[in-house]
Each structure stands twice: as structure tokens, then as C-alpha cells.
Amino acid sequence: REPDSPYKCFEFRERLLLLIIGQAQARVLVAEENFLAAQHTRLKVIAAGFSVVRAIYQGAKVLPAVAELKPDILVMSAALPGQSSTALTRQLMAERPLAIILLTKSNDEEMMKEAICAGACSYLPKPVTTGRLSIALKFAAIYARQLCREPIQ
């Protein structure tokens, strides 16, 4: 998408630079398949320089947590108990769009395509390194800004 004016192009580049050097933070919700995985991912998100608003480990709690906490980014396991990650991604994107990063142990290419088509902005294989997660979070923060929601501080 082309910017409307050179000023907007400069503004986007400035925001991008601020995100890359870590001066702007996005609020992150972590949703994993169990307590230990949730805490492990939470620590990686913090190590990447982002703020975690909550770490949960039950699929049924994702929608209420997103509604209550209004995160900019959701880092979610593709194997949440009792919940299809693709269906949940579709529902979230319809109700309250946000940047979604899916983490998976599977290399199922069809599942990856479905997740991206449902609205996920990134799909990372487990175990995910802090470096890879950091890059995905920075791009997700840019994506979240482009959704024109509340500004990231």
C-alpha cells in the first residue's frame, strides 16, 4: 500500500525504526497448551523486550482475556486444549482484530496456510528461539499499528 503523502512515509519509517530499536512496546497476551509452556513463552517474550499482560493456558480463556486486556499481539499455541487455533484466529479477527503469532510443534503445511488465511500474521515452529520470536514480535507490532487501533506507547 502506497502512503498518501511523503510525510506519512517518513512517519511510518520513523515508527518502524522505533520498534526495531525497542523504544516502542506492544502489549502481548500469551496463550499456551499448559502452564509450563505459558511461563516459558512469557519469559521469551519479556526477554525480547515486550510487555506480557497475561499468560494463560486454556483455550476457553483466550476470547475473554482479549476482550478484557485488549492486547496488541497474541502469541498462541496452535495446540490449545479444547480450541481450534484456526477457528479461534478467525473469530478474533472478526470480533477484535489483533496481530496473532501461532506457535506449533507440527510442520503441517496445510495447517500453516489455514492459519495465515484465517488472519495470523506469523507461524513459528516450536521450540522457538528468543531471537526468532523477537523478530516475529517486532513485525507483529508493526502489523498491530497498521490495524489502526489504539496506539502502541
PDB file of C-alpha atoms in Angstrom:
ATOM      1  CA  ARG A   1       0.000   0.000   0.000  1.00  0.00           C
ATOM      2  CA  GLU A   2       1.398   3.366  -1.026  1.00  0.00           C
ATOM      3  CA  PRO A   3       1.371   6.182   1.521  1.00  0.00           C
ATOM      4  CA  ASP A   4      -0.866   9.197   0.814  1.00  0.00           C
ATOM      5  CA  SER A   5       1.989  11.662   1.222  1.00  0.00           C
ATOM      6  CA  PRO A   6       5.750  11.740   1.724  1.00  0.00           C
ATOM      7  CA  TYR A   7       5.119  12.797   5.342  1.00  0.00           C
ATOM      8  CA  LYS A   8       3.194   9.585   6.046  1.00  0.00           C
ATOM      9  CA  CYS A   9       6.024   7.581   4.504  1.00  0.00           C
ATOM     10  CA  PHE A  10       8.516   9.322   6.798  1.00  0.00           C
ATOM     11  CA  GLU A  11       6.216   8.802   9.804  1.00  0.00           C
ATOM     12  CA  PHE A  12       5.948   5.058   9.039  1.00  0.00           C
ATOM     13  CA  ARG A  13       9.733   4.728   8.710  1.00  0.00           C
ATOM     14  CA  GLU A  14      10.217   6.587  11.996  1.00  0.00           C
ATOM     15  CA  ARG A  15       7.741   4.281  13.794  1.00  0.00           C
ATOM     16  CA  LEU A  16       9.389   1.243  12.233  1.00  0.00           C
ATOM     17  CA  LEU A  17      12.798   2.407  13.449  1.00  0.00           C
ATOM     18  CA  LEU A  18      11.437   2.980  16.973  1.00  0.00           C
ATOM     19  CA  LEU A  19      10.003  -0.544  17.024  1.00  0.00           C
ATOM     20  CA  ILE A  20      13.203  -2.118  15.753  1.00  0.00           C
ATOM     21  CA  ILE A  21      15.385  -0.414  18.355  1.00  0.00           C
ATOM     22  CA  GLY A  22      12.914  -1.314  21.076  1.00  0.00           C
ATOM     23  CA  GLN A  23      11.654   2.120  22.130  1.00  0.00           C
ATOM     24  CA  ALA A  24       8.032   1.221  21.471  1.00  0.00           C
ATOM     25  CA  GLN A  25       6.376  -1.695  23.206  1.00  0.00           C
ATOM     26  CA  ALA A  26       3.334  -3.683  22.309  1.00  0.00           C
ATOM     27  CA  ARG A  27       1.169  -5.426  24.897  1.00  0.00           C
ATOM     28  CA  VAL A  28       1.341  -9.202  24.448  1.00  0.00           C
ATOM     29  CA  LEU A  29      -1.058 -11.926  25.592  1.00  0.00           C
ATOM     30  CA  VAL A  30       0.461 -15.427  25.728  1.00  0.00           C
ATOM     31  CA  ALA A  31      -1.810 -18.476  25.313  1.00  0.00           C
ATOM     32  CA  GLU A  32      -0.149 -21.894  25.522  1.00  0.00           C
ATOM     33  CA  GLU A  33      -1.285 -25.511  25.939  1.00  0.00           C
ATOM     34  CA  ASN A  34      -0.100 -25.862  29.542  1.00  0.00           C
ATOM     35  CA  PHE A  35       1.155 -23.820  32.492  1.00  0.00           C
ATOM     36  CA  LEU A  36       4.875 -24.529  31.974  1.00  0.00           C
ATOM     37  CA  ALA A  37       4.738 -23.725  28.258  1.00  0.00           C
ATOM     38  CA  ALA A  38       2.854 -20.483  29.034  1.00  0.00           C
ATOM     39  CA  GLN A  39       5.503 -19.397  31.550  1.00  0.00           C
ATOM     40  CA  HIS A  40       8.353 -20.396  29.220  1.00  0.00           C
ATOM     41  CA  THR A  41       6.892 -18.389  26.323  1.00  0.00           C
ATOM     42  CA  ARG A  42       6.131 -15.462  28.655  1.00  0.00           C
ATOM     43  CA  LEU A  43       9.812 -15.306  29.647  1.00  0.00           C
ATOM     44  CA  LYS A  44      10.900 -15.362  25.999  1.00  0.00           C
ATOM     45  CA  VAL A  45       8.515 -12.515  25.150  1.00  0.00           C
ATOM     46  CA  ILE A  46       9.885 -10.474  28.075  1.00  0.00           C
ATOM     47  CA  ALA A  47      13.462 -11.278  27.005  1.00  0.00           C
ATOM     48  CA  ALA A  48      12.567  -9.931  23.553  1.00  0.00           C
ATOM     49  CA  GLY A  49      11.683  -6.609  25.194  1.00  0.00           C
ATOM     50  CA  PHE A  50       7.888  -6.786  25.143  1.00  0.00           C
ATOM     51  CA  SER A  51       5.326  -6.425  27.905  1.00  0.00           C
ATOM     52  CA  VAL A  52       3.226  -9.503  28.748  1.00  0.00           C
ATOM     53  CA  VAL A  53      -0.235  -8.596  30.015  1.00  0.00           C
ATOM     54  CA  ARG A  54      -1.073 -12.192  30.947  1.00  0.00           C
ATOM     55  CA  ALA A  55      -0.037 -15.786  30.247  1.00  0.00           C
ATOM     56  CA  ILE A  56      -2.911 -18.276  30.031  1.00  0.00           C
ATOM     57  CA  TYR A  57      -3.085 -21.979  29.270  1.00  0.00           C
ATOM     58  CA  GLN A  58      -6.711 -22.717  28.471  1.00  0.00           C
ATOM     59  CA  GLY A  59      -8.273 -22.143  25.062  1.00  0.00           C
ATOM     60  CA  ALA A  60     -11.601 -21.086  26.565  1.00  0.00           C
ATOM     61  CA  LYS A  61      -9.910 -18.149  28.315  1.00  0.00           C
ATOM     62  CA  VAL A  62      -8.465 -16.567  25.165  1.00  0.00           C
ATOM     63  CA  LEU A  63     -11.554 -14.651  23.986  1.00  0.00           C
ATOM     64  CA  PRO A  64     -12.406 -13.215  27.429  1.00  0.00           C
ATOM     65  CA  ALA A  65      -8.745 -12.271  28.011  1.00  0.00           C
ATOM     66  CA  VAL A  66      -8.524 -10.483  24.647  1.00  0.00           C
ATOM     67  CA  ALA A  67     -11.770  -8.603  25.367  1.00  0.00           C
ATOM     68  CA  GLU A  68     -10.647  -7.614  28.869  1.00  0.00           C
ATOM     69  CA  LEU A  69      -6.951  -6.837  28.309  1.00  0.00           C
ATOM     70  CA  LYS A  70      -7.035  -5.532  24.711  1.00  0.00           C
ATOM     71  CA  PRO A  71      -3.537  -6.767  23.783  1.00  0.00           C
ATOM     72  CA  ASP A  72      -1.813  -5.647  20.597  1.00  0.00           C
ATOM     73  CA  ILE A  73      -0.352  -9.111  19.963  1.00  0.00           C
ATOM     74  CA  LEU A  74      -1.461 -12.637  20.814  1.00  0.00           C
ATOM     75  CA  VAL A  75       1.247 -15.322  20.928  1.00  0.00           C
ATOM     76  CA  MET A  76      -0.789 -18.513  20.824  1.00  0.00           C
ATOM     77  CA  SER A  77      -0.083 -22.215  20.662  1.00  0.00           C
ATOM     78  CA  ALA A  78      -1.682 -23.980  17.718  1.00  0.00           C
ATOM     79  CA  ALA A  79      -2.480 -26.835  20.151  1.00  0.00           C
ATOM     80  CA  LEU A  80      -4.655 -25.101  22.744  1.00  0.00           C
ATOM     81  CA  PRO A  81      -6.797 -27.623  24.641  1.00  0.00           C
ATOM     82  CA  GLY A  82     -10.459 -27.567  23.633  1.00  0.00           C
ATOM     83  CA  GLN A  83      -9.988 -24.979  20.890  1.00  0.00           C
ATOM     84  CA  SER A  84      -9.098 -24.958  17.207  1.00  0.00           C
ATOM     85  CA  SER A  85      -6.424 -22.308  16.708  1.00  0.00           C
ATOM     86  CA  THR A  86      -7.636 -21.604  13.164  1.00  0.00           C
ATOM     87  CA  ALA A  87     -11.255 -21.149  14.270  1.00  0.00           C
ATOM     88  CA  LEU A  88     -10.146 -19.008  17.206  1.00  0.00           C
ATOM     89  CA  THR A  89      -7.986 -16.862  14.909  1.00  0.00           C
ATOM     90  CA  ARG A  90     -10.937 -16.345  12.536  1.00  0.00           C
ATOM     91  CA  GLN A  91     -13.215 -15.392  15.418  1.00  0.00           C
ATOM     92  CA  LEU A  92     -10.699 -12.957  16.899  1.00  0.00           C
ATOM     93  CA  MET A  93     -10.051 -11.297  13.557  1.00  0.00           C
ATOM     94  CA  ALA A  94     -13.801 -10.848  13.037  1.00  0.00           C
ATOM     95  CA  GLU A  95     -14.512  -9.525  16.546  1.00  0.00           C
ATOM     96  CA  ARG A  96     -11.361  -7.651  17.564  1.00  0.00           C
ATOM     97  CA  PRO A  97      -8.511  -7.746  15.054  1.00  0.00           C
ATOM     98  CA  LEU A  98      -5.039  -8.055  16.513  1.00  0.00           C
ATOM     99  CA  ALA A  99      -1.671  -9.442  15.474  1.00  0.00           C
ATOM    100  CA  ILE A 100      -1.563 -13.195  16.088  1.00  0.00           C
ATOM    101  CA  ILE A 101       1.603 -15.288  16.184  1.00  0.00           C
ATOM    102  CA  LEU A 102       0.936 -19.030  16.191  1.00  0.00           C
ATOM    103  CA  LEU A 103       3.456 -21.447  17.689  1.00  0.00           C
ATOM    104  CA  THR A 104       3.332 -25.094  16.632  1.00  0.00           C
ATOM    105  CA  LYS A 105       5.123 -28.410  17.016  1.00  0.00           C
ATOM    106  CA  SER A 106       3.695 -29.509  13.659  1.00  0.00           C
ATOM    107  CA  ASN A 107       5.191 -28.925  10.226  1.00  0.00           C
ATOM    108  CA  ASP A 108       1.805 -29.399   8.568  1.00  0.00           C
ATOM    109  CA  GLU A 109       1.909 -27.029   5.586  1.00  0.00           C
ATOM    110  CA  GLU A 110      -1.876 -27.137   5.135  1.00  0.00           C
ATOM    111  CA  MET A 111      -2.391 -26.072   8.758  1.00  0.00           C
ATOM    112  CA  MET A 112       0.050 -23.178   8.237  1.00  0.00           C
ATOM    113  CA  LYS A 113      -1.860 -21.994   5.160  1.00  0.00           C
ATOM    114  CA  GLU A 114      -5.178 -22.186   7.019  1.00  0.00           C
ATOM    115  CA  ALA A 115      -3.789 -20.172   9.936  1.00  0.00           C
ATOM    116  CA  ILE A 116      -2.410 -17.435   7.688  1.00  0.00           C
ATOM    117  CA  CYS A 117      -5.656 -17.321   5.681  1.00  0.00           C
ATOM    118  CA  ALA A 118      -7.581 -17.040   8.968  1.00  0.00           C
ATOM    119  CA  GLY A 119      -5.576 -13.934   9.854  1.00  0.00           C
ATOM    120  CA  ALA A 120      -2.436 -14.998  11.741  1.00  0.00           C
ATOM    121  CA  CYS A 121       0.484 -12.728  10.876  1.00  0.00           C
ATOM    122  CA  SER A 122       3.164 -15.305  11.712  1.00  0.00           C
ATOM    123  CA  TYR A 123       3.544 -19.044  12.232  1.00  0.00           C
ATOM    124  CA  LEU A 124       6.619 -20.275  14.121  1.00  0.00           C
ATOM    125  CA  PRO A 125       7.751 -23.866  14.734  1.00  0.00           C
ATOM    126  CA  LYS A 126       8.464 -24.993  18.307  1.00  0.00           C
ATOM    127  CA  PRO A 127      10.829 -24.888  20.006  1.00  0.00           C
ATOM    128  CA  VAL A 128      11.050 -21.206  19.152  1.00  0.00           C
ATOM    129  CA  THR A 129      14.211 -19.283  19.954  1.00  0.00           C
ATOM    130  CA  THR A 130      14.077 -15.888  21.635  1.00  0.00           C
ATOM    131  CA  GLY A 131      15.707 -14.386  18.534  1.00  0.00           C
ATOM    132  CA  ARG A 132      13.078 -15.723  16.122  1.00  0.00           C
ATOM    133  CA  LEU A 133      10.273 -14.764  18.483  1.00  0.00           C
ATOM    134  CA  SER A 134      11.749 -11.269  18.864  1.00  0.00           C
ATOM    135  CA  ILE A 135      11.726 -10.722  15.098  1.00  0.00           C
ATOM    136  CA  ALA A 136       8.164 -12.056  14.801  1.00  0.00           C
ATOM    137  CA  LEU A 137       7.038  -9.810  17.674  1.00  0.00           C
ATOM    138  CA  LYS A 138       8.558  -6.715  16.061  1.00  0.00           C
ATOM    139  CA  PHE A 139       6.778  -7.399  12.788  1.00  0.00           C
ATOM    140  CA  ALA A 140       3.572  -8.196  14.676  1.00  0.00           C
ATOM    141  CA  ALA A 141       3.856  -4.838  16.457  1.00  0.00           C
ATOM    142  CA  ILE A 142       4.092  -3.106  13.074  1.00  0.00           C
ATOM    143  CA  TYR A 143       1.093  -5.096  11.861  1.00  0.00           C
ATOM    144  CA  ALA A 144      -0.859  -4.177  15.015  1.00  0.00           C
ATOM    145  CA  ARG A 145      -0.199  -0.488  14.358  1.00  0.00           C
ATOM    146  CA  GLN A 146      -1.485  -0.853  10.826  1.00  0.00           C
ATOM    147  CA  LEU A 147      -4.780  -2.217  12.157  1.00  0.00           C
ATOM    148  CA  CYS A 148      -5.454   1.384  13.272  1.00  0.00           C
ATOM    149  CA  ARG A 149      -6.361   0.546  16.829  1.00  0.00           C
ATOM    150  CA  GLU A 150      -5.216   2.237  19.991  1.00  0.00           C
ATOM    151  CA  PRO A 151      -1.651   3.472  19.518  1.00  0.00           C
ATOM    152  CA  ILE A 152       1.203   1.459  20.962  1.00  0.00           C
ATOM    153  CA  GLN A 153       3.076   3.580  23.505  1.00  0.00           C
TER     154      GLN A 153
END
